PDB file of N, CA and C in Angstrom:
ATOM      1  N   MET D 206      31.622 115.464  71.743  1.00 64.00           N
ATOM      2  CA  MET D 206      32.870 115.628  72.478  1.00 64.00           C
ATOM      3  C   MET D 206      32.797 114.866  73.785  1.00 64.00           C
ATOM      4  N   MET D 207      33.796 113.976  73.993  1.00 69.00           N
ATOM      5  CA  MET D 207      33.870 113.157  75.201  1.00 69.00           C
ATOM      6  C   MET D 207      34.382 114.027  76.343  1.00 69.00           C
ATOM      7  N   LYS D 208      33.719 113.810  77.521  1.00 76.00           N
ATOM      8  CA  LYS D 208      34.199 114.459  78.771  1.00 76.00           C
ATOM      9  C   LYS D 208      35.234 113.629  79.449  1.00 76.00           C
ATOM     10  N   THR D 209      36.165 114.271  80.096  1.00 82.00           N
ATOM     11  CA  THR D 209      37.113 113.495  80.874  1.00 82.00           C
ATOM     12  C   THR D 209      36.445 112.998  82.187  1.00 82.00           C
ATOM     13  N   ASN D 210      37.028 112.048  82.823  1.00 87.00           N
ATOM     14  CA  ASN D 210      36.492 111.536  84.081  1.00 87.00           C
ATOM     15  C   ASN D 210      36.430 112.667  85.132  1.00 87.00           C
ATOM     16  N   GLU D 211      37.422 113.563  85.156  1.00 88.00           N
ATOM     17  CA  GLU D 211      37.410 114.643  86.087  1.00 88.00           C
ATOM     18  C   GLU D 211      36.234 115.632  85.819  1.00 88.00           C
ATOM     19  N   GLU D 212      35.984 115.900  84.573  1.00 90.00           N
ATOM     20  CA  GLU D 212      34.800 116.739  84.246  1.00 90.00           C
ATOM     21  C   GLU D 212      33.503 116.119  84.684  1.00 90.00           C
ATOM     22  N   ILE D 213      33.377 114.848  84.446  1.00 91.00           N
ATOM     23  CA  ILE D 213      32.173 114.129  84.842  1.00 91.00           C
ATOM     24  C   ILE D 213      31.986 114.146  86.409  1.00 91.00           C
ATOM     25  N   LEU D 214      33.050 113.888  87.116  1.00 93.00           N
ATOM     26  CA  LEU D 214      32.979 113.854  88.566  1.00 93.00           C
ATOM     27  C   LEU D 214      32.719 115.243  89.138  1.00 93.00           C
ATOM     28  N   ASN D 215      33.044 116.308  88.438  1.00 95.00           N
ATOM     29  CA  ASN D 215      32.843 117.649  88.960  1.00 95.00           C
ATOM     30  C   ASN D 215      31.530 118.233  88.472  1.00 95.00           C
ATOM     31  N   THR D 216      30.712 117.434  87.843  1.00 95.00           N
ATOM     32  CA  THR D 216      29.424 117.928  87.423  1.00 95.00           C
ATOM     33  C   THR D 216      28.463 117.978  88.681  1.00 95.00           C
ATOM     34  N   LYS D 217      27.630 119.025  88.621  1.00 97.00           N
ATOM     35  CA  LYS D 217      26.629 119.185  89.701  1.00 97.00           C
ATOM     36  C   LYS D 217      25.267 119.095  89.098  1.00 97.00           C
ATOM     37  N   PHE D 218      24.375 118.434  89.841  1.00 97.00           N
ATOM     38  CA  PHE D 218      22.981 118.314  89.378  1.00 97.00           C
ATOM     39  C   PHE D 218      22.065 118.869  90.489  1.00 97.00           C
ATOM     40  N   LYS D 219      20.823 119.277  90.125  1.00 97.00           N
ATOM     41  CA  LYS D 219      19.839 119.580  91.099  1.00 97.00           C
ATOM     42  C   LYS D 219      18.553 119.053  90.537  1.00 97.00           C
ATOM     43  N   ILE D 220      17.642 118.827  91.511  1.00 98.00           N
ATOM     44  CA  ILE D 220      16.300 118.336  91.226  1.00 98.00           C
ATOM     45  C   ILE D 220      15.518 119.457  90.524  1.00 98.00           C
ATOM     46  N   CYS D 221      14.874 119.181  89.398  1.00 97.00           N
ATOM     47  CA  CYS D 221      14.097 120.168  88.678  1.00 97.00           C
ATOM     48  C   CYS D 221      12.968 120.696  89.540  1.00 97.00           C
ATOM     49  N   ASP D 222      12.635 121.953  89.414  1.00 96.00           N
ATOM     50  CA  ASP D 222      11.666 122.600  90.268  1.00 96.00           C
ATOM     51  C   ASP D 222      10.278 122.003  90.075  1.00 96.00           C
ATOM     52  N   TYR D 223       9.964 121.490  88.913  1.00 95.00           N
ATOM     53  CA  TYR D 223       8.638 120.946  88.608  1.00 95.00           C
ATOM     54  C   TYR D 223       8.427 119.513  89.124  1.00 95.00           C
ATOM     55  N   VAL D 224       9.515 118.879  89.563  1.00 96.00           N
ATOM     56  CA  VAL D 224       9.428 117.485  90.029  1.00 96.00           C
ATOM     57  C   VAL D 224       8.860 117.408  91.417  1.00 96.00           C
ATOM     58  N   GLU D 225       7.698 116.667  91.555  1.00 97.00           N
ATOM     59  CA  GLU D 225       7.106 116.501  92.866  1.00 97.00           C
ATOM     60  C   GLU D 225       7.572 115.181  93.467  1.00 97.00           C
ATOM     61  N   TYR D 226       7.936 115.188  94.692  1.00 98.00           N
ATOM     62  CA  TYR D 226       8.339 113.971  95.385  1.00 98.00           C
ATOM     63  C   TYR D 226       8.157 114.098  96.870  1.00 98.00           C
ATOM     64  N   GLU D 227       8.085 112.911  97.475  1.00 97.00           N
ATOM     65  CA  GLU D 227       7.964 112.788  98.958  1.00 97.00           C
ATOM     66  C   GLU D 227       9.125 111.982  99.468  1.00 97.00           C
ATOM     67  N   VAL D 228       9.461 112.306 100.707  1.00 97.00           N
ATOM     68  CA  VAL D 228      10.536 111.545 101.402  1.00 97.00           C
ATOM     69  C   VAL D 228       9.901 110.991 102.709  1.00 97.00           C
ATOM     70  N   ASN D 229       9.873 109.697 102.893  1.00 97.00           N
ATOM     71  CA  ASN D 229       9.185 109.133 104.125  1.00 97.00           C
ATOM     72  C   ASN D 229      10.130 109.139 105.255  1.00 97.00           C
ATOM     73  N   LYS D 230       9.688 108.642 106.426  1.00 97.00           N
ATOM     74  CA  LYS D 230      10.609 108.667 107.622  1.00 97.00           C
ATOM     75  C   LYS D 230      11.803 107.850 107.514  1.00 97.00           C
ATOM     76  N   ASN D 231      11.771 106.861 106.555  1.00 96.00           N
ATOM     77  CA  ASN D 231      12.966 105.993 106.379  1.00 96.00           C
ATOM     78  C   ASN D 231      13.904 106.579 105.283  1.00 96.00           C
ATOM     79  N   LYS D 232      13.589 107.760 104.910  1.00 96.00           N
ATOM     80  CA  LYS D 232      14.344 108.538 103.837  1.00 96.00           C
ATOM     81  C   LYS D 232      14.305 107.908 102.506  1.00 96.00           C
ATOM     82  N   ILE D 233      13.139 107.259 102.197  1.00 97.00           N
ATOM     83  CA  ILE D 233      12.928 106.673 100.877  1.00 97.00           C
ATOM     84  C   ILE D 233      12.128 107.672 100.043  1.00 97.00           C
ATOM     85  N   VAL D 234      12.637 107.949  98.837  1.00 98.00           N
ATOM     86  CA  VAL D 234      12.003 108.918  97.973  1.00 98.00           C
ATOM     87  C   VAL D 234      10.981 108.308  97.071  1.00 98.00           C
ATOM     88  N   THR D 235       9.807 108.936  96.994  1.00 98.00           N
ATOM     89  CA  THR D 235       8.756 108.563  96.011  1.00 98.00           C
ATOM     90  C   THR D 235       8.470 109.757  95.141  1.00 98.00           C
ATOM     91  N   VAL D 236       8.819 109.560  93.829  1.00 98.00           N
ATOM     92  CA  VAL D 236       8.528 110.657  92.864  1.00 98.00           C
ATOM     93  C   VAL D 236       7.051 110.510  92.403  1.00 98.00           C
ATOM     94  N   LEU D 237       6.363 111.658  92.330  1.00 97.00           N
ATOM     95  CA  LEU D 237       5.022 111.690  91.892  1.00 97.00           C
ATOM     96  C   LEU D 237       4.910 112.296  90.530  1.00 97.00           C
ATOM     97  N   GLU D 238       4.578 111.522  89.546  1.00 95.00           N
ATOM     98  CA  GLU D 238       4.434 112.003  88.180  1.00 95.00           C
ATOM     99  C   GLU D 238       2.946 112.203  87.908  1.00 95.00           C
ATOM    100  N   LYS D 239       2.597 113.431  87.583  1.00 92.00           N
ATOM    101  CA  LYS D 239       1.193 113.846  87.356  1.00 92.00           C
ATOM    102  C   LYS D 239       0.736 113.118  86.029  1.00 92.00           C
ATOM    103  N   GLN D 240      -0.470 112.532  86.100  1.00 91.00           N
ATOM    104  CA  GLN D 240      -1.041 111.887  84.973  1.00 91.00           C
ATOM    105  C   GLN D 240      -2.281 112.709  84.575  1.00 91.00           C
ATOM    106  N   ASP D 241      -2.027 113.677  83.716  1.00 91.00           N
ATOM    107  CA  ASP D 241      -3.177 114.614  83.404  1.00 91.00           C
ATOM    108  C   ASP D 241      -3.219 114.862  81.881  1.00 91.00           C
ATOM    109  N   TYR D 242      -3.171 113.758  81.128  1.00 93.00           N
ATOM    110  CA  TYR D 242      -3.315 113.864  79.699  1.00 93.00           C
ATOM    111  C   TYR D 242      -4.750 113.930  79.370  1.00 93.00           C
ATOM    112  N   LYS D 243      -5.071 114.420  78.149  1.00 95.00           N
ATOM    113  CA  LYS D 243      -6.484 114.532  77.688  1.00 95.00           C
ATOM    114  C   LYS D 243      -7.193 113.235  77.786  1.00 95.00           C
ATOM    115  N   ILE D 244      -6.574 112.134  77.378  1.00 94.00           N
ATOM    116  CA  ILE D 244      -7.281 110.825  77.356  1.00 94.00           C
ATOM    117  C   ILE D 244      -7.570 110.376  78.817  1.00 94.00           C
ATOM    118  N   GLN D 245      -6.640 110.674  79.706  1.00 94.00           N
ATOM    119  CA  GLN D 245      -6.871 110.293  81.117  1.00 94.00           C
ATOM    120  C   GLN D 245      -8.019 111.217  81.721  1.00 94.00           C
ATOM    121  N   ARG D 246      -8.038 112.410  81.379  1.00 92.00           N
ATOM    122  CA  ARG D 246      -9.171 113.263  81.861  1.00 92.00           C
ATOM    123  C   ARG D 246     -10.490 112.830  81.292  1.00 92.00           C
ATOM    124  N   PHE D 247     -10.441 112.415  80.038  1.00 95.00           N
ATOM    125  CA  PHE D 247     -11.704 111.882  79.436  1.00 95.00           C
ATOM    126  C   PHE D 247     -12.218 110.629  80.152  1.00 95.00           C
ATOM    127  N   PHE D 248     -11.282 109.743  80.440  1.00 94.00           N
ATOM    128  CA  PHE D 248     -11.728 108.543  81.105  1.00 94.00           C
ATOM    129  C   PHE D 248     -12.126 108.757  82.565  1.00 94.00           C
ATOM    130  N   ARG D 249     -11.530 109.754  83.179  1.00 92.00           N
ATOM    131  CA  ARG D 249     -11.904 110.100  84.573  1.00 92.00           C
ATOM    132  C   ARG D 249     -13.352 110.589  84.527  1.00 92.00           C
ATOM    133  N   LYS D 250     -13.701 111.360  83.520  1.00 94.00           N
ATOM    134  CA  LYS D 250     -15.153 111.825  83.417  1.00 94.00           C
ATOM    135  C   LYS D 250     -16.120 110.677  83.283  1.00 94.00           C
ATOM    136  N   LEU D 251     -15.656 109.573  82.673  1.00 95.00           N
ATOM    137  CA  LEU D 251     -16.454 108.420  82.484  1.00 95.00           C
ATOM    138  C   LEU D 251     -16.475 107.521  83.767  1.00 95.00           C
ATOM    139  N   ARG D 252     -15.859 108.068  84.834  1.00 94.00           N
ATOM    140  CA  ARG D 252     -15.809 107.359  86.125  1.00 94.00           C
ATOM    141  C   ARG D 252     -14.778 106.226  86.218  1.00 94.00           C
ATOM    142  N   PHE D 253     -13.835 106.212  85.322  1.00 94.00           N
ATOM    143  CA  PHE D 253     -12.747 105.263  85.421  1.00 94.00           C
ATOM    144  C   PHE D 253     -11.809 105.749  86.538  1.00 94.00           C
ATOM    145  N   LYS D 254     -11.281 104.770  87.291  1.00 93.00           N
ATOM    146  CA  LYS D 254     -10.463 105.160  88.433  1.00 93.00           C
ATOM    147  C   LYS D 254      -8.977 105.249  87.945  1.00 93.00           C
ATOM    148  N   ILE D 255      -8.598 106.378  87.450  1.00 91.00           N
ATOM    149  CA  ILE D 255      -7.245 106.583  86.963  1.00 91.00           C
ATOM    150  C   ILE D 255      -6.604 107.560  87.959  1.00 91.00           C
ATOM    151  N   PRO D 256      -5.581 107.131  88.695  1.00 93.00           N
ATOM    152  CA  PRO D 256      -4.951 108.028  89.725  1.00 93.00           C
ATOM    153  C   PRO D 256      -4.418 109.230  89.055  1.00 93.00           C
ATOM    154  N   MET D 257      -4.385 110.323  89.837  1.00 93.00           N
ATOM    155  CA  MET D 257      -3.877 111.615  89.280  1.00 93.00           C
ATOM    156  C   MET D 257      -2.379 111.523  89.243  1.00 93.00           C
ATOM    157  N   TYR D 258      -1.709 110.703  90.112  1.00 94.00           N
ATOM    158  CA  TYR D 258      -0.236 110.678  90.090  1.00 94.00           C
ATOM    159  C   TYR D 258       0.166 109.219  89.959  1.00 94.00           C
ATOM    160  N   LYS D 259       1.242 109.022  89.212  1.00 95.00           N
ATOM    161  CA  LYS D 259       1.936 107.739  89.181  1.00 95.00           C
ATOM    162  C   LYS D 259       3.064 107.842  90.212  1.00 95.00           C
ATOM    163  N   LYS D 260       3.183 106.866  91.105  1.00 97.00           N
ATOM    164  CA  LYS D 260       4.185 106.946  92.132  1.00 97.00           C
ATOM    165  C   LYS D 260       5.333 105.997  91.837  1.00 97.00           C
ATOM    166  N   ILE D 261       6.563 106.552  91.865  1.00 97.00           N
ATOM    167  CA  ILE D 261       7.710 105.816  91.571  1.00 97.00           C
ATOM    168  C   ILE D 261       8.590 105.824  92.795  1.00 97.00           C
ATOM    169  N   GLU D 262       8.737 104.711  93.489  1.00 97.00           N
ATOM    170  CA  GLU D 262       9.506 104.648  94.743  1.00 97.00           C
ATOM    171  C   GLU D 262      10.915 104.168  94.448  1.00 97.00           C
ATOM    172  N   PHE D 263      11.881 104.924  94.878  1.00 97.00           N
ATOM    173  CA  PHE D 263      13.267 104.576  94.748  1.00 97.00           C
ATOM    174  C   PHE D 263      13.748 103.603  95.880  1.00 97.00           C
ATOM    175  N   ASP D 264      14.793 102.870  95.717  1.00 97.00           N
ATOM    176  CA  ASP D 264      15.326 102.051  96.758  1.00 97.00           C
ATOM    177  C   ASP D 264      16.204 102.891  97.616  1.00 97.00           C
ATOM    178  N   GLU D 265      16.860 102.345  98.633  1.00 96.00           N
ATOM    179  CA  GLU D 265      17.590 103.162  99.614  1.00 96.00           C
ATOM    180  C   GLU D 265      18.782 103.834  98.996  1.00 96.00           C
ATOM    181  N   TYR D 266      19.463 103.220  98.016  1.00 97.00           N
ATOM    182  CA  TYR D 266      20.578 103.787  97.385  1.00 97.00           C
ATOM    183  C   TYR D 266      20.230 104.953  96.504  1.00 97.00           C
ATOM    184  N   CYS D 267      19.252 104.734  95.610  1.00 97.00           N
ATOM    185  CA  CYS D 267      18.775 105.767  94.731  1.00 97.00           C
ATOM    186  C   CYS D 267      18.179 107.012  95.539  1.00 97.00           C
ATOM    187  N   SER D 268      17.493 106.671  96.615  1.00 98.00           N
ATOM    188  CA  SER D 268      16.906 107.740  97.451  1.00 98.00           C
ATOM    189  C   SER D 268      18.090 108.585  98.046  1.00 98.00           C
ATOM    190  N   ALA D 269      19.149 107.932  98.525  1.00 97.00           N
ATOM    191  CA  ALA D 269      20.284 108.589  99.151  1.00 97.00           C
ATOM    192  C   ALA D 269      20.949 109.542  98.103  1.00 97.00           C
ATOM    193  N   VAL D 270      20.971 109.088  96.835  1.00 97.00           N
ATOM    194  CA  VAL D 270      21.602 109.920  95.813  1.00 97.00           C
ATOM    195  C   VAL D 270      20.675 111.118  95.542  1.00 97.00           C
ATOM    196  N   PHE D 271      19.357 110.846  95.289  1.00 98.00           N
ATOM    197  CA  PHE D 271      18.383 111.859  94.902  1.00 98.00           C
ATOM    198  C   PHE D 271      18.328 112.987  95.879  1.00 98.00           C
ATOM    199  N   ILE D 272      18.311 112.656  97.162  1.00 97.00           N
ATOM    200  CA  ILE D 272      18.263 113.650  98.239  1.00 97.00           C
ATOM    201  C   ILE D 272      19.452 114.567  98.249  1.00 97.00           C
ATOM    202  N   GLN D 273      20.579 114.109  97.807  1.00 97.00           N
ATOM    203  CA  GLN D 273      21.814 114.893  97.802  1.00 97.00           C
ATOM    204  C   GLN D 273      21.922 115.854  96.595  1.00 97.00           C
ATOM    205  N   LEU D 274      21.074 115.695  95.591  1.00 97.00           N
ATOM    206  CA  LEU D 274      21.188 116.482  94.386  1.00 97.00           C
ATOM    207  C   LEU D 274      20.551 117.910  94.593  1.00 97.00           C
ATOM    208  N   ASP D 275      21.407 118.753  95.196  1.00 96.00           N
ATOM    209  CA  ASP D 275      20.920 120.109  95.541  1.00 96.00           C
ATOM    210  C   ASP D 275      21.615 121.228  94.765  1.00 96.00           C
ATOM    211  N   GLY D 276      22.412 120.839  93.786  1.00 96.00           N
ATOM    212  CA  GLY D 276      23.053 121.847  92.930  1.00 96.00           C
ATOM    213  C   GLY D 276      24.403 122.294  93.589  1.00 96.00           C
ATOM    214  N   ASN D 277      24.728 121.876  94.732  1.00 97.00           N
ATOM    215  CA  ASN D 277      25.970 122.266  95.386  1.00 97.00           C
ATOM    216  C   ASN D 277      26.966 121.121  95.411  1.00 97.00           C
ATOM    217  N   ARG D 278      26.548 119.876  95.495  1.00 97.00           N
ATOM    218  CA  ARG D 278      27.419 118.707  95.576  1.00 97.00           C
ATOM    219  C   ARG D 278      27.768 118.246  94.166  1.00 97.00           C
ATOM    220  N   THR D 279      29.002 117.831  93.983  1.00 97.00           N
ATOM    221  CA  THR D 279      29.512 117.259  92.730  1.00 97.00           C
ATOM    222  C   THR D 279      29.190 115.795  92.782  1.00 97.00           C
ATOM    223  N   VAL D 280      29.260 115.177  91.559  1.00 96.00           N
ATOM    224  CA  VAL D 280      29.044 113.718  91.433  1.00 96.00           C
ATOM    225  C   VAL D 280      30.061 112.992  92.356  1.00 96.00           C
ATOM    226  N   LYS D 281      31.240 113.498  92.400  1.00 96.00           N
ATOM    227  CA  LYS D 281      32.258 112.878  93.297  1.00 96.00           C
ATOM    228  C   LYS D 281      31.850 112.929  94.757  1.00 96.00           C
ATOM    229  N   GLU D 282      31.371 114.065  95.166  1.00 97.00           N
ATOM    230  CA  GLU D 282      31.020 114.215  96.611  1.00 97.00           C
ATOM    231  C   GLU D 282      29.797 113.268  96.938  1.00 97.00           C
ATOM    232  N   VAL D 283      28.860 113.228  95.950  1.00 97.00           N
ATOM    233  CA  VAL D 283      27.711 112.281  96.173  1.00 97.00           C
ATOM    234  C   VAL D 283      28.228 110.834  96.331  1.00 97.00           C
ATOM    235  N   GLY D 284      29.120 110.460  95.446  1.00 97.00           N
ATOM    236  CA  GLY D 284      29.718 109.114  95.460  1.00 97.00           C
ATOM    237  C   GLY D 284      30.444 108.838  96.770  1.00 97.00           C
ATOM    238  N   GLU D 285      31.200 109.874  97.241  1.00 97.00           N
ATOM    239  CA  GLU D 285      31.929 109.691  98.494  1.00 97.00           C
ATOM    240  C   GLU D 285      30.969 109.497  99.670  1.00 97.00           C
ATOM    241  N   ASN D 286      29.828 110.251  99.714  1.00 97.00           N
ATOM    242  CA  ASN D 286      28.851 110.150 100.753  1.00 97.00           C
ATOM    243  C   ASN D 286      28.205 108.772 100.654  1.00 97.00           C
ATOM    244  N   LEU D 287      27.954 108.277  99.527  1.00 96.00           N
ATOM    245  CA  LEU D 287      27.380 106.919  99.334  1.00 96.00           C
ATOM    246  C   LEU D 287      28.328 105.829  99.889  1.00 96.00           C
ATOM    247  N   GLN D 288      29.593 105.996  99.517  1.00 96.00           N
ATOM    248  CA  GLN D 288      30.617 105.011 100.006  1.00 96.00           C
ATOM    249  C   GLN D 288      30.694 105.073 101.512  1.00 96.00           C
ATOM    250  N   HIS D 289      30.664 106.226 102.108  1.00 96.00           N
ATOM    251  CA  HIS D 289      30.718 106.361 103.615  1.00 96.00           C
ATOM    252  C   HIS D 289      29.568 105.795 104.225  1.00 96.00           C
ATOM    253  N   LYS D 290      28.289 105.955 103.691  1.00 96.00           N
ATOM    254  CA  LYS D 290      27.067 105.492 104.254  1.00 96.00           C
ATOM    255  C   LYS D 290      26.838 103.965 104.043  1.00 96.00           C
ATOM    256  N   PHE D 291      27.149 103.499 102.897  1.00 96.00           N
ATOM    257  CA  PHE D 291      26.791 102.068 102.581  1.00 96.00           C
ATOM    258  C   PHE D 291      28.024 101.130 102.400  1.00 96.00           C
ATOM    259  N   GLY D 292      29.208 101.689 102.356  1.00 95.00           N
ATOM    260  CA  GLY D 292      30.419 100.878 102.232  1.00 95.00           C
ATOM    261  C   GLY D 292      30.541 100.162 100.933  1.00 95.00           C
ATOM    262  N   ASP D 293      30.923  98.896 100.974  1.00 93.00           N
ATOM    263  CA  ASP D 293      31.193  98.089  99.739  1.00 93.00           C
ATOM    264  C   ASP D 293      29.867  97.680  99.008  1.00 93.00           C
ATOM    265  N   LYS D 294      28.773  97.879  99.710  1.00 94.00           N
ATOM    266  CA  LYS D 294      27.489  97.478  99.075  1.00 94.00           C
ATOM    267  C   LYS D 294      27.208  98.285  97.779  1.00 94.00           C
ATOM    268  N   VAL D 295      27.763  99.459  97.626  1.00 92.00           N
ATOM    269  CA  VAL D 295      27.505 100.298  96.480  1.00 92.00           C
ATOM    270  C   VAL D 295      28.563 100.088  95.303  1.00 92.00           C
ATOM    271  N   ASN D 296      29.427  99.179  95.458  1.00 93.00           N
ATOM    272  CA  ASN D 296      30.438  98.961  94.412  1.00 93.00           C
ATOM    273  C   ASN D 296      29.836  98.172  93.321  1.00 93.00           C
ATOM    274  N   PRO D 297      30.248  98.403  92.095  1.00 95.00           N
ATOM    275  CA  PRO D 297      31.140  99.448  91.601  1.00 95.00           C
ATOM    276  C   PRO D 297      30.471 100.826  91.675  1.00 95.00           C
ATOM    277  N   LEU D 298      30.916 101.690  92.499  1.00 95.00           N
ATOM    278  CA  LEU D 298      30.322 102.916  92.842  1.00 95.00           C
ATOM    279  C   LEU D 298      29.974 103.853  91.734  1.00 95.00           C
ATOM    280  N   TYR D 299      30.976 104.403  91.056  1.00 94.00           N
ATOM    281  CA  TYR D 299      30.746 105.453  90.095  1.00 94.00           C
ATOM    282  C   TYR D 299      30.061 104.897  88.809  1.00 94.00           C
ATOM    283  N   GLU D 300      30.301 103.620  88.479  1.00 94.00           N
ATOM    284  CA  GLU D 300      29.592 103.072  87.340  1.00 94.00           C
ATOM    285  C   GLU D 300      28.078 103.001  87.585  1.00 94.00           C
ATOM    286  N   ARG D 301      27.683 102.590  88.775  1.00 95.00           N
ATOM    287  CA  ARG D 301      26.270 102.569  89.148  1.00 95.00           C
ATOM    288  C   ARG D 301      25.704 103.921  89.331  1.00 95.00           C
ATOM    289  N   LEU D 302      26.453 104.752  89.943  1.00 96.00           N
ATOM    290  CA  LEU D 302      26.001 106.165  90.197  1.00 96.00           C
ATOM    291  C   LEU D 302      25.743 106.888  88.892  1.00 96.00           C
ATOM    292  N   LEU D 303      26.669 106.753  87.960  1.00 95.00           N
ATOM    293  CA  LEU D 303      26.529 107.422  86.693  1.00 95.00           C
ATOM    294  C   LEU D 303      25.417 106.945  85.817  1.00 95.00           C
ATOM    295  N   VAL D 304      25.147 105.634  85.879  1.00 96.00           N
ATOM    296  CA  VAL D 304      23.982 105.015  85.139  1.00 96.00           C
ATOM    297  C   VAL D 304      22.703 105.574  85.702  1.00 96.00           C
ATOM    298  N   PHE D 305      22.588 105.638  87.033  1.00 97.00           N
ATOM    299  CA  PHE D 305      21.385 106.146  87.662  1.00 97.00           C
ATOM    300  C   PHE D 305      21.167 107.669  87.295  1.00 97.00           C
ATOM    301  N   LEU D 306      22.213 108.460  87.463  1.00 97.00           N
ATOM    302  CA  LEU D 306      22.134 109.853  87.193  1.00 97.00           C
ATOM    303  C   LEU D 306      21.797 110.113  85.699  1.00 97.00           C
ATOM    304  N   ASN D 307      22.429 109.359  84.814  1.00 96.00           N
ATOM    305  CA  ASN D 307      22.105 109.451  83.414  1.00 96.00           C
ATOM    306  C   ASN D 307      20.623 109.100  83.127  1.00 96.00           C
ATOM    307  N   HIS D 308      20.079 108.122  83.794  1.00 97.00           N
ATOM    308  CA  HIS D 308      18.734 107.707  83.572  1.00 97.00           C
ATOM    309  C   HIS D 308      17.784 108.783  84.057  1.00 97.00           C
ATOM    310  N   ILE D 309      17.922 109.317  85.265  1.00 97.00           N
ATOM    311  CA  ILE D 309      16.966 110.300  85.758  1.00 97.00           C
ATOM    312  C   ILE D 309      17.194 111.683  85.078  1.00 97.00           C
ATOM    313  N   TYR D 310      18.390 111.863  84.433  1.00 97.00           N
ATOM    314  CA  TYR D 310      18.607 113.102  83.699  1.00 97.00           C
ATOM    315  C   TYR D 310      18.077 113.012  82.260  1.00 97.00           C
ATOM    316  N   ASP D 311      18.397 111.974  81.514  1.00 96.00           N
ATOM    317  CA  ASP D 311      17.989 111.837  80.117  1.00 96.00           C
ATOM    318  C   ASP D 311      16.606 111.359  79.896  1.00 96.00           C
ATOM    319  N   ASN D 312      16.279 110.259  80.619  1.00 96.00           N
ATOM    320  CA  ASN D 312      14.996 109.571  80.376  1.00 96.00           C
ATOM    321  C   ASN D 312      13.859 110.149  81.150  1.00 96.00           C
ATOM    322  N   CYS D 313      14.031 110.383  82.430  1.00 95.00           N
ATOM    323  CA  CYS D 313      12.976 110.844  83.354  1.00 95.00           C
ATOM    324  C   CYS D 313      12.860 112.387  83.399  1.00 95.00           C
ATOM    325  N   LYS D 314      13.943 113.054  83.148  1.00 96.00           N
ATOM    326  CA  LYS D 314      13.977 114.527  83.266  1.00 96.00           C
ATOM    327  C   LYS D 314      13.655 115.029  84.666  1.00 96.00           C
ATOM    328  N   TYR D 315      14.150 114.266  85.668  1.00 97.00           N
ATOM    329  CA  TYR D 315      13.945 114.681  87.057  1.00 97.00           C
ATOM    330  C   TYR D 315      14.970 115.690  87.545  1.00 97.00           C
ATOM    331  N   ILE D 316      16.162 115.648  86.934  1.00 97.00           N
ATOM    332  CA  ILE D 316      17.202 116.494  87.396  1.00 97.00           C
ATOM    333  C   ILE D 316      17.801 117.328  86.241  1.00 97.00           C
ATOM    334  N   GLU D 317      18.541 118.449  86.577  1.00 97.00           N
ATOM    335  CA  GLU D 317      19.160 119.240  85.559  1.00 97.00           C
ATOM    336  C   GLU D 317      20.591 119.511  85.998  1.00 97.00           C
ATOM    337  N   LYS D 318      21.484 119.736  84.957  1.00 95.00           N
ATOM    338  CA  LYS D 318      22.846 120.041  85.245  1.00 95.00           C
ATOM    339  C   LYS D 318      22.959 121.476  85.679  1.00 95.00           C
ATOM    340  N   ILE D 319      23.860 121.759  86.614  1.00 92.00           N
ATOM    341  CA  ILE D 319      24.085 123.106  87.075  1.00 92.00           C
ATOM    342  C   ILE D 319      25.305 123.701  86.411  1.00 92.00           C
ATOM    343  N   ASN D 320      26.307 122.867  86.055  1.00 79.00           N
ATOM    344  CA  ASN D 320      27.520 123.365  85.371  1.00 79.00           C
ATOM    345  C   ASN D 320      27.801 122.491  84.172  1.00 79.00           C
TER     346      ASN D 320
END
């Protein structure tokens, strides 16, 4: 079933409780993905230097979006805040925003839908 534009813009997301991330002083988000699979533990025992976390650093636009995903703001409100902060640099606004949200929702599982 296809959602209407209004339904999509009124969707709310929040960061999943199990997602670990850091925000630096420049408000850039780094997501920490734990690397603790059996094979990685095995190689660590053999003294291979395998980091415990894979670090994924977002750019300033993605960081600004990610920080706003608190379960209270709609996609439309997040977009309006981006437009206010970055102006025309974020155009085409909702196309880019929805691609990013879809990626971190479906592929990365960093966020969950509230409604």
